PDB file of C-alpha atoms in Angstrom:
ATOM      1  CA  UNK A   1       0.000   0.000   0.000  1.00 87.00           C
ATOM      2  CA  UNK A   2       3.125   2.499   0.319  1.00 97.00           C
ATOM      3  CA  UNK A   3       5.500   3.291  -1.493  1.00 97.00           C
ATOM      4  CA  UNK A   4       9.236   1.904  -0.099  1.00 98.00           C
ATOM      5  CA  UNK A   5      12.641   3.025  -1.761  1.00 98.00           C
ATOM      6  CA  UNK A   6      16.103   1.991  -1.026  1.00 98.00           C
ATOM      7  CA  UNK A   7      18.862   4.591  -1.097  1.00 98.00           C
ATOM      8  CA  UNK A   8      22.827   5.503  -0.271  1.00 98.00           C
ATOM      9  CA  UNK A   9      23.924   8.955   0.887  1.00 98.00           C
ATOM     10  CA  UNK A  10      26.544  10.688  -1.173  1.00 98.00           C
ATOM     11  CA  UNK A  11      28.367  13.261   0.686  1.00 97.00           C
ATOM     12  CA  UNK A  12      31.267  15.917  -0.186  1.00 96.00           C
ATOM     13  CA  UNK A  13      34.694  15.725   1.542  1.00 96.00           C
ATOM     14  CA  UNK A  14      33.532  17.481   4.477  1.00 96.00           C
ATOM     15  CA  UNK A  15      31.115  14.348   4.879  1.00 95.00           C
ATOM     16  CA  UNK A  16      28.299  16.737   4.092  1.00 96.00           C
ATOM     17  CA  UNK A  17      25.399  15.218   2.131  1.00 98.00           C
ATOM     18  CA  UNK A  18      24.821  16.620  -1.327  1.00 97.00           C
ATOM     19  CA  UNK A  19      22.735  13.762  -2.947  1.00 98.00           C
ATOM     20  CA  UNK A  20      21.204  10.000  -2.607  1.00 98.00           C
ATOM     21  CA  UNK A  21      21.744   7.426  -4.754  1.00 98.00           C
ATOM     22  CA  UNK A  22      18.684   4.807  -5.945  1.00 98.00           C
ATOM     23  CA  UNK A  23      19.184   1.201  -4.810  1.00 98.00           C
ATOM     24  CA  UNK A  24      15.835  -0.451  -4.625  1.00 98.00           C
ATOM     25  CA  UNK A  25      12.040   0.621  -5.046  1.00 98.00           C
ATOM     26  CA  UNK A  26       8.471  -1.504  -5.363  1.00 98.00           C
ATOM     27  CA  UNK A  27       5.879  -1.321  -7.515  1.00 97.00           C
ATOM     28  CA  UNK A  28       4.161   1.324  -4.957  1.00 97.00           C
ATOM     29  CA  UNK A  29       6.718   3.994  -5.242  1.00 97.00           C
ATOM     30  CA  UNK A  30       6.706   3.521  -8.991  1.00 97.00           C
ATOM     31  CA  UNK A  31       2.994   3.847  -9.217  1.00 96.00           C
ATOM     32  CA  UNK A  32       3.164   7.155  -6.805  1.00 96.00           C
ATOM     33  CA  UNK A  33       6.256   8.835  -7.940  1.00 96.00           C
ATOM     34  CA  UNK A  34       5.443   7.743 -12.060  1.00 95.00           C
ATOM     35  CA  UNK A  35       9.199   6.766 -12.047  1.00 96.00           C
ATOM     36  CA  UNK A  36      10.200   3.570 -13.529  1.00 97.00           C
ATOM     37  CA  UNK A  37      12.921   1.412 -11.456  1.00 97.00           C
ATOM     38  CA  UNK A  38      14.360   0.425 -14.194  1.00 97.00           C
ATOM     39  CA  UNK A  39      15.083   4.090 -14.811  1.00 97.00           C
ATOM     40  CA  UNK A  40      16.309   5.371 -11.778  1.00 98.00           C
ATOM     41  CA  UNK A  41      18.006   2.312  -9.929  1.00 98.00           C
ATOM     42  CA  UNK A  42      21.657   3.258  -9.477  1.00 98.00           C
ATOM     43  CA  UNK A  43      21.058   7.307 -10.356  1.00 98.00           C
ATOM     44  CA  UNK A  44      20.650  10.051  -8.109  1.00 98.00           C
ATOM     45  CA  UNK A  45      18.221  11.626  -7.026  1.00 97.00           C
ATOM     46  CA  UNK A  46      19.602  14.764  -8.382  1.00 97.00           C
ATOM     47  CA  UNK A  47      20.274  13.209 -11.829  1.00 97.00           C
ATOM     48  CA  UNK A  48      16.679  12.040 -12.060  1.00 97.00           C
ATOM     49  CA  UNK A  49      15.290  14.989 -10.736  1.00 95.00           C
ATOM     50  CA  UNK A  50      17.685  17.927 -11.070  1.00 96.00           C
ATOM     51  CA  UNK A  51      15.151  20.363  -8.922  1.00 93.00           C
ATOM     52  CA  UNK A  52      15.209  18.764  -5.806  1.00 94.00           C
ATOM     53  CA  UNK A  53      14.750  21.051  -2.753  1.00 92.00           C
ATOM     54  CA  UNK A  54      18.205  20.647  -0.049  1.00 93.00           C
ATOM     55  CA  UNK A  55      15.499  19.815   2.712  1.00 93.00           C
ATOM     56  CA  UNK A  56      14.932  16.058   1.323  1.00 94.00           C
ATOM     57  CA  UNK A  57      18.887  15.690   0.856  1.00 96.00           C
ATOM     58  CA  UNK A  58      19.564  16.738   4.451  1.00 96.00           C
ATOM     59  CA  UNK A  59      16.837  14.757   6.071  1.00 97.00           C
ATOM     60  CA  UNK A  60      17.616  11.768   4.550  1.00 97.00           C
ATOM     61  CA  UNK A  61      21.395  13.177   5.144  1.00 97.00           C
ATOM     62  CA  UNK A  62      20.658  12.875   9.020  1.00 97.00           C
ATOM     63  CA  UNK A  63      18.980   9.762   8.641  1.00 98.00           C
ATOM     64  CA  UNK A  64      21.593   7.577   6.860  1.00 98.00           C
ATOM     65  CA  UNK A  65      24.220   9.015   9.192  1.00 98.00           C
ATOM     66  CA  UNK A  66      23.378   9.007  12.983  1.00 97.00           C
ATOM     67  CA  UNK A  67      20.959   6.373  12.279  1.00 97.00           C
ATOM     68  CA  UNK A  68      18.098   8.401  13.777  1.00 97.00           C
ATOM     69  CA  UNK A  69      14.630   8.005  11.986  1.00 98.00           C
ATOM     70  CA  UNK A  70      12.749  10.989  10.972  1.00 97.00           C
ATOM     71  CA  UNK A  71       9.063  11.225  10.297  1.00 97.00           C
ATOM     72  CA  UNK A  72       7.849  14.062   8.303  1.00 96.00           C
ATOM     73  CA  UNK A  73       4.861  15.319   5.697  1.00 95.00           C
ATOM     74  CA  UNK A  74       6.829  17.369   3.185  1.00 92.00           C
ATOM     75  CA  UNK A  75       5.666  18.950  -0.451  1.00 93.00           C
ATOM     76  CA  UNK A  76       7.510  17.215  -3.431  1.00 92.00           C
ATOM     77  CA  UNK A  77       7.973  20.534  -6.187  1.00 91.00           C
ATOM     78  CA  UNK A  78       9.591  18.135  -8.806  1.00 91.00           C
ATOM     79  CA  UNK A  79       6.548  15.869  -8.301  1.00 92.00           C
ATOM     80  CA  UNK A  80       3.912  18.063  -7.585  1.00 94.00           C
ATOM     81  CA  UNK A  81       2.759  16.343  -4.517  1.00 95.00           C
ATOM     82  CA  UNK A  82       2.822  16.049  -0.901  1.00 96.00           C
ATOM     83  CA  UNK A  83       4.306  12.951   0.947  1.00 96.00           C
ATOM     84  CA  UNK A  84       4.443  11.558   4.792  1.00 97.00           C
ATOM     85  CA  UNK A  85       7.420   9.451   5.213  1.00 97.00           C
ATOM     86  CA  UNK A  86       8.940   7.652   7.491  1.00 98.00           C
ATOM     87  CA  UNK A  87      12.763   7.387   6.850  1.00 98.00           C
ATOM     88  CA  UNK A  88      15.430   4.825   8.844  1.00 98.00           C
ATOM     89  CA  UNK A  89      18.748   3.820   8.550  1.00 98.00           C
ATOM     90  CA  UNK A  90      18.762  -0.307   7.283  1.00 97.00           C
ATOM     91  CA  UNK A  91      22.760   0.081   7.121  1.00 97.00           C
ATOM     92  CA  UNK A  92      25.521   2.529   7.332  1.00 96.00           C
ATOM     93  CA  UNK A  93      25.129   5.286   4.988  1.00 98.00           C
ATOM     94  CA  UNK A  94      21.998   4.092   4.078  1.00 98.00           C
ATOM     95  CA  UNK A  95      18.504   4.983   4.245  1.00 98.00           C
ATOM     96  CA  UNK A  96      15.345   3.800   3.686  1.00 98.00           C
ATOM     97  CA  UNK A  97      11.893   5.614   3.258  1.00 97.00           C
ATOM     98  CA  UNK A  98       8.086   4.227   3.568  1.00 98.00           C
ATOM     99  CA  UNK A  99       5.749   7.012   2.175  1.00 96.00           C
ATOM    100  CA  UNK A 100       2.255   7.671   0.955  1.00 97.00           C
ATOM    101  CA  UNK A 101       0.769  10.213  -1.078  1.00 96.00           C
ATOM    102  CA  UNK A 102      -1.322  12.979   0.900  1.00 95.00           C
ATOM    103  CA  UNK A 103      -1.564  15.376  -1.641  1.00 94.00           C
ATOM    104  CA  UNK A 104      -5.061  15.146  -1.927  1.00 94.00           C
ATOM    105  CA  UNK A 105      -5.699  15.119   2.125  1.00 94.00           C
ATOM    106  CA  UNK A 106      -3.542  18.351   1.557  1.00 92.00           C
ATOM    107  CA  UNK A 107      -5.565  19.663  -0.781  1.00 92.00           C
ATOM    108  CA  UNK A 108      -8.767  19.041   0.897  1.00 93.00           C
ATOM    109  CA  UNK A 109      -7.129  21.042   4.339  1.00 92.00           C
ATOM    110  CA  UNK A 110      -5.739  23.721   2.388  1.00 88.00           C
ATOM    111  CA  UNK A 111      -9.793  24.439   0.704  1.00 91.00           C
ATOM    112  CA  UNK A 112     -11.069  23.683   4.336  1.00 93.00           C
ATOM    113  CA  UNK A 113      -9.154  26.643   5.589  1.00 92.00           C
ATOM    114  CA  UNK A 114     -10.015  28.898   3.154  1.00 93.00           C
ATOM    115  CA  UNK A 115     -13.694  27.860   3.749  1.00 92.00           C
ATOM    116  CA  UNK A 116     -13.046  28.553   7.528  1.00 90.00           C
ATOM    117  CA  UNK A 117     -11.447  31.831   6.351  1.00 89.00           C
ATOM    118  CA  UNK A 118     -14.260  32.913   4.796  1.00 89.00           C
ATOM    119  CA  UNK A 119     -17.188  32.108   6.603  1.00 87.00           C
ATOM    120  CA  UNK A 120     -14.722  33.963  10.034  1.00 86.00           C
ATOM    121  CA  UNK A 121     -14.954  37.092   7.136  1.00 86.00           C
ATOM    122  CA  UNK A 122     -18.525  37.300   7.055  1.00 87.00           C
ATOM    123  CA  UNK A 123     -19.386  35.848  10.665  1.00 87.00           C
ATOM    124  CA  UNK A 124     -17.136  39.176  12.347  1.00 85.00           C
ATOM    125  CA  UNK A 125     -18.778  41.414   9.715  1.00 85.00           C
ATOM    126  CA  UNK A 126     -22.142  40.874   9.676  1.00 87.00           C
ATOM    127  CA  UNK A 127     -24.134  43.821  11.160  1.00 89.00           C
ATOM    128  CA  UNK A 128     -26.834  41.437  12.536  1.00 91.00           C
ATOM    129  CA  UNK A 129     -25.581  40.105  16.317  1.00 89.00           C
ATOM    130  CA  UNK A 130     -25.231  36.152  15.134  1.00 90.00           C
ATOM    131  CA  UNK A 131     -24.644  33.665  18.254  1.00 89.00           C
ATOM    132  CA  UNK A 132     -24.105  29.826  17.812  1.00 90.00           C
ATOM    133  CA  UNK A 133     -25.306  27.544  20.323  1.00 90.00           C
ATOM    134  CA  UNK A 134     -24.644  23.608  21.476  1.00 91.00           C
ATOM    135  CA  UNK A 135     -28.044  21.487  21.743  1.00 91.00           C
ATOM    136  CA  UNK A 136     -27.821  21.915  25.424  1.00 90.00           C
ATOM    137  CA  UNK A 137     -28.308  25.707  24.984  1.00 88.00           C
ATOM    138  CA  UNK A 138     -24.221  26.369  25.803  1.00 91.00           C
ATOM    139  CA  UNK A 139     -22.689  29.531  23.720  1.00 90.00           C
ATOM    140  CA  UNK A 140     -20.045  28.322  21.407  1.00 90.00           C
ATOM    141  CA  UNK A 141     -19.474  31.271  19.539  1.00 90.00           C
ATOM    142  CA  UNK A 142     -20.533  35.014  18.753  1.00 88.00           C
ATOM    143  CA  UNK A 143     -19.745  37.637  16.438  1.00 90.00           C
ATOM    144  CA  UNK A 144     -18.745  41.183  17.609  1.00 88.00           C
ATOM    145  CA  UNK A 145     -21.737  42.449  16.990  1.00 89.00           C
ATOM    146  CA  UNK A 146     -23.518  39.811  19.316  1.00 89.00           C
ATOM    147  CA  UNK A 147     -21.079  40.827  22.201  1.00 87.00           C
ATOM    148  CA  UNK A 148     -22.076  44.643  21.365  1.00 88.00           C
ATOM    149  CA  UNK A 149     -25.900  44.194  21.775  1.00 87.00           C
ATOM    150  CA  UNK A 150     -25.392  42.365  24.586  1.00 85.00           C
ATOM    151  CA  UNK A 151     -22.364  44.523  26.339  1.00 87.00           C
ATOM    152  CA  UNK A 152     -19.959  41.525  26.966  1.00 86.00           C
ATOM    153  CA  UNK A 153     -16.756  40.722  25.962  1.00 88.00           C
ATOM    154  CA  UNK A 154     -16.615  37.380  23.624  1.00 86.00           C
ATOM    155  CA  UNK A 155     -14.491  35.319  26.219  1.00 87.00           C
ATOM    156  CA  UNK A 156     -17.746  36.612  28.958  1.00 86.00           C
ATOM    157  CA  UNK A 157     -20.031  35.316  26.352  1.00 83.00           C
ATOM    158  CA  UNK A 158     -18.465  32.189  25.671  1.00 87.00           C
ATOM    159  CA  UNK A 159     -19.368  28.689  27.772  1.00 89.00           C
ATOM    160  CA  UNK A 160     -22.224  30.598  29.616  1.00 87.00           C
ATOM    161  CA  UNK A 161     -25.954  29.180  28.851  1.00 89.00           C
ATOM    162  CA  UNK A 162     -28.457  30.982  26.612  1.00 86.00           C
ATOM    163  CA  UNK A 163     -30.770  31.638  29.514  1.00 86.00           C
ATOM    164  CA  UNK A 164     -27.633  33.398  31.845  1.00 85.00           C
ATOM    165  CA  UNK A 165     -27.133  36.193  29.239  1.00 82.00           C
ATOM    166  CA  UNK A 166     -28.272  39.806  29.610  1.00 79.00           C
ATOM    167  CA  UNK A 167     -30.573  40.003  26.707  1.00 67.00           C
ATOM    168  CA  UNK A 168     -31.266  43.956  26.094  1.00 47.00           C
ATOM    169  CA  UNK A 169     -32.168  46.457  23.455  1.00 47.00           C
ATOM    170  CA  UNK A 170     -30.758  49.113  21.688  1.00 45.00           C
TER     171      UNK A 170
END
C-alpha cells in the first residue's frame, strides 16, 4: 500500500550530504512517484530529478548518518505532490523511506481553511448580532456584533448558557 525506496547517501569531503543514490524501489513507489525502477536504480536523485529542494537531501542526510529516523509530511515541487514518510537507517550510509501520497488530504485542508477563512470574514462582519449555540443551549461562539448588543466581551459570552445572558435592546 506504500510506497518503499532503497537509497545511499553521497556526501562531499567534508562528509556533508549533497545527494542520494537509488538502490531499490516496489511497484508502490513507482505507481506514486510515475518513475520507472528500471530508470532510476543506481542514479541520483539529483540526476533524475535535477530540482530537488536541499530539505529532502539533508533529512535523509541525518537519517543515513546518525541512524536516527525521521518522520515528516513534506511537499515534493519536482513531483507536484505532498508525501508523509517515514525514513530509517537499514545500514551505514543508508537509508530507507516508507511514504504515501497525501496530496489530496492536503488539498482538501488547504480548501477547508479557506472555507473557515471565509465564513470567520462574514461571521465578524455581519451587522446582525449572530450567536451559535450547542443542543444543550451552551454559547459556542458570537460575532462582535452579538457581544455589542449584549455589552460583553466574547471570552464573557463564551461557555455561559443561553438563559444566563443579559438580553437587552438598543
Amino acid at each position: 500500500l506504500n510506497g518503499f525506496s532503497l537509497h545511499e547517501i553521497i556526501c562531499d569531503e567534508q562528509d556533508r550530504p549533497t545527494d542520494y543514490r537509488f538502490l531499490a524501489v516496489n511497484p508502490v513507489f513507482e505507481r506514486l512517484t510515475g518513475l520507472k525502477g528500471a530508470d532510476i536504480i543506481g542514479k541520483t536523485v539529483l540526476q533524475v530529478m535535477p530540482g530537488t529542494e536541499p530539505l529532502w537531501i539533508e533529512t535523509y542526510g541525518r537519517v543515513a548518518l546518525t541512524g536516527e529516523p525521521a518522520f515528516f509530511e513534506s511537499y515534493a515541487r519536482e513531483l507536484d505532490k505532498y508525501f508523509e514518510v517515514t525514513a530509517f537507517q537499514p545500514a551505514a550510509r543508508q537509508f530507507a523511506c516508507i511514504f504515501a501520497d497525501i496530496t489530496e488530504r492536503k488539498k482538501t485542508e488547504a480548501a477547508l481553511r479557506q472555507s473557515e477563512s471565509m465564513y470567520r470574514g462574514l461571521f465578524d462582519l455581519a451587522v446582525d448580532g449572530i450567536m451559535i449555540g450547542s443542543h444543550e443551549g451552551v454559547m459556542i461562539d458570537a460575532n462582535q456584533r452579538m457581544c455589542e448588543i449584549l455589552g460583553m466581551a466574547r471570552d464573557e459570552f463564551l461557555g455561559r448558557h443561553i438563559t444566563t445572558l443579559p438580553f437587552t435592546r438598543e
